[in-house]
XYZ file of C-alpha atoms in Angstrom:
200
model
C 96.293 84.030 82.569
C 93.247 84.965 84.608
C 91.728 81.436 84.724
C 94.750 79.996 86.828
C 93.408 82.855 89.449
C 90.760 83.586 91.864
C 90.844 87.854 92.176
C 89.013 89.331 94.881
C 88.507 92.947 95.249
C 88.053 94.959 98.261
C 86.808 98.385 97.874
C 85.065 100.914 99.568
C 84.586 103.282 102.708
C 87.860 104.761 104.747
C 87.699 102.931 107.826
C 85.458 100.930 107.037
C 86.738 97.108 107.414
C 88.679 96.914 103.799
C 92.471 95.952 105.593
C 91.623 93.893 108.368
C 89.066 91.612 105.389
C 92.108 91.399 103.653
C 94.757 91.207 106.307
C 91.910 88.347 107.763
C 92.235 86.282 104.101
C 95.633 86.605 103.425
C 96.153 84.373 106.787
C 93.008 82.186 105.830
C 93.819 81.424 101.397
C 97.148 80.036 99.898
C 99.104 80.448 97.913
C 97.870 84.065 98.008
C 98.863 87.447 96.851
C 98.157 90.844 98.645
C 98.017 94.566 96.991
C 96.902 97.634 98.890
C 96.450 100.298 97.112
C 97.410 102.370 99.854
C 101.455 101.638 98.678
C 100.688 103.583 95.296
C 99.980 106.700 96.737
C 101.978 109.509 94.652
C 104.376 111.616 96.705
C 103.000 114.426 98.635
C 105.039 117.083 96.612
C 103.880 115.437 93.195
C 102.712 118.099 90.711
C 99.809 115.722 89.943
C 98.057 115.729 93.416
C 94.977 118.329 93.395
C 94.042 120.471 96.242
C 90.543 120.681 98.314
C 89.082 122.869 97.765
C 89.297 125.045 100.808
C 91.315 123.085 102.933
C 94.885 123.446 102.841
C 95.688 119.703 101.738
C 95.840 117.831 98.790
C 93.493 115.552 97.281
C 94.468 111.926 98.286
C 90.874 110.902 98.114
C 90.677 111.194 94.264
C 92.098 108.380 91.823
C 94.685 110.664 90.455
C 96.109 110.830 93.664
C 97.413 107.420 93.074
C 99.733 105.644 90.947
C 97.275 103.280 89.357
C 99.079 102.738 86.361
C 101.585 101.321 88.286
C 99.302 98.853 90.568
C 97.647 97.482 87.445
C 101.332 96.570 85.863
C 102.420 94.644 89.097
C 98.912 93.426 89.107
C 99.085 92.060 85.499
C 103.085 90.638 86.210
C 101.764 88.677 89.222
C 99.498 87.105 87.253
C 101.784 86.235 84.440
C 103.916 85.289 86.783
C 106.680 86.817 86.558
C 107.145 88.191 89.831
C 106.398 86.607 93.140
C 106.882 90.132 95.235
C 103.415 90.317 96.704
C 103.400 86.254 97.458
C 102.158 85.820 101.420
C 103.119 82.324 103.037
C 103.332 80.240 99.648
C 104.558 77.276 101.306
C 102.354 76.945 105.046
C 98.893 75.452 103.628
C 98.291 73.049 106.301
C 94.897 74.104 108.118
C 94.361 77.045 105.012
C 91.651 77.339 102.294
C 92.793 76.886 98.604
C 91.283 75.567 95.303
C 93.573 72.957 93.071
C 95.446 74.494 90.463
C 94.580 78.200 91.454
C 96.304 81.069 93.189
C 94.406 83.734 95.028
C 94.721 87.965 94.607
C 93.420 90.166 97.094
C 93.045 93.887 95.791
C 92.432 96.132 98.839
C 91.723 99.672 98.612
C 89.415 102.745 98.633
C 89.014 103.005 95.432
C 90.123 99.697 93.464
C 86.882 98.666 92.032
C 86.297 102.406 90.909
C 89.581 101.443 88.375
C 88.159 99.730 85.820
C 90.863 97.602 84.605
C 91.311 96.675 87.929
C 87.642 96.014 88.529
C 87.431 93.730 85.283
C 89.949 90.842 86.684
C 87.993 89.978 89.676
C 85.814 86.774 90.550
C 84.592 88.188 93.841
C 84.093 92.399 94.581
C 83.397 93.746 97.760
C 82.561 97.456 99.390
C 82.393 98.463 102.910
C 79.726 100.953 103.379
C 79.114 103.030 106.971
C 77.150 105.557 108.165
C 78.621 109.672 107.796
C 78.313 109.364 111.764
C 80.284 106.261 112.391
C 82.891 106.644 109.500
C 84.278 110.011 110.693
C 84.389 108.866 114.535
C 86.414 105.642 113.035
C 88.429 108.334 111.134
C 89.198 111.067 114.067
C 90.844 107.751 115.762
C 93.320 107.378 112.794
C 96.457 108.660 112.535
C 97.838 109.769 108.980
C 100.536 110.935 106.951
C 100.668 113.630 106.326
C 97.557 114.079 108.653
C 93.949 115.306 108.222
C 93.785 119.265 108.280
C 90.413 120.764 109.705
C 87.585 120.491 107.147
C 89.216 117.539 105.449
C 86.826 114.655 106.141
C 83.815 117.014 105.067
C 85.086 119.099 102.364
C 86.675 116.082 100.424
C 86.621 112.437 102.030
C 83.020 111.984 102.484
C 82.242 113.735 99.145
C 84.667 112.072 97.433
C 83.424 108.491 98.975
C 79.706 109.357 97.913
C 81.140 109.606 94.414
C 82.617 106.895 94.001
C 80.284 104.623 95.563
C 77.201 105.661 93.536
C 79.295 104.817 90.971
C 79.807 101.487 91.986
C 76.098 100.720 93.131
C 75.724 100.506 89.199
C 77.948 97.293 89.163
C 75.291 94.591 90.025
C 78.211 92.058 90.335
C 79.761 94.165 93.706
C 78.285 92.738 97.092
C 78.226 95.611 99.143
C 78.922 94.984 102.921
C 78.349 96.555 105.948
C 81.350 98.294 108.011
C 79.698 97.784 111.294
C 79.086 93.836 110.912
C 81.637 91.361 112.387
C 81.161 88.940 109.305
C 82.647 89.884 106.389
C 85.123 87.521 106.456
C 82.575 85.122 106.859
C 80.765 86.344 103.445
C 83.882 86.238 101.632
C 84.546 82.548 102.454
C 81.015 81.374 101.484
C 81.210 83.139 98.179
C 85.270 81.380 98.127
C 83.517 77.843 99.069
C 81.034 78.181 96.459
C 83.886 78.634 93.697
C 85.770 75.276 95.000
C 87.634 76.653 98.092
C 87.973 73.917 100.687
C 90.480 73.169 103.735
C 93.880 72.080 102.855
């Protein structure tokens, strides 16, 4: 199943670079397929979200705030095939990167290599890092739903984000990037070349 498939994961800071990378490859690969994890948030009146502590807001920072069951079952159909639902321009190669015989799957999200099942099908993993300094200017400019309540970005994002990535500086396999470079998307290809990817 896997071996018909090159999986690249996309993890790491909010802010930090993880959609446009992916936005950025989706137009560069074919035939490719695209999940943000971002589209299995739970709803905000779910009894399974968890509060921060002292902030009047849920959790959404946390893996349980997120259907992940879910993501890794349309994850595992794609790649059996039997659903083309996250498919992105399957027909326009001409002047796009591919490999013979292979399909590409870009997982993007803040927390997808921190799921191990999900971690354990990709080729290719990569985590935006930033600076505390630089990551909550980025995130005072963005605009959420349901929005960021005082204390928010302190009390749980950053926390939560230091969690997760010492967790992942254990995975030697995980190149870690950094969120203020301009080429990522340059990385990514070099690593792609390397496994066979070439102009169509």
């Amino acid at each position: 199943m896997v071996n018909d498939w090159i999986v690249i994961g996309i993890s790491g800071v909010t802010c930090g670079g993880k959609t446009t990378l992916a936005n950025r490859l989706r137009d560069a690969l074919v035939p490719v397929y695209v999940f943000h994890q971002d589209k299995y948030f739970l709803p905000d009146d779910s009894p399974k979200h968890v509060r921060c502590p002292g902030v009047e807001h849920n959790n959404y920072d946390i893996l349980s705030a997120l259907d992940m069951d879910k993501m890794h079952d349309d994850v595992l159909r794609t790649l059996r095939g039997e659903t083309r639902a996250h498919a992105v321009d399957l027909e326009r190669a001409e002047g796009k990167w591919g490999v013979p015989g292979k399909s590409f799957l870009i997982l993007e999200g803040f927390t997808v290599l921190n799921h191990r099942p999900l971690n354990e099908l990709c080729h290719l993993r990569y985590y935006f890092v930033l600076e505390y300094g630089e990551c909550a200017s980025r995130r005072a400019l963005r605009l959420y739903d349901p929005p960021d309540t005082a204390g928010y970005f302190e009390q749980c994002v950053w926390p939560e984000h230091l969690r997760f990535k010492a967790q992942i500086e254990k995975d030697s396999r995980v190149k870690m990037l950094d969120g203020t470079s301009p080429d990522a998307f340059e990385v990514v290809l070099k690593d792609l070349t390397e496994s066979g990817a070439s102009r169509l």
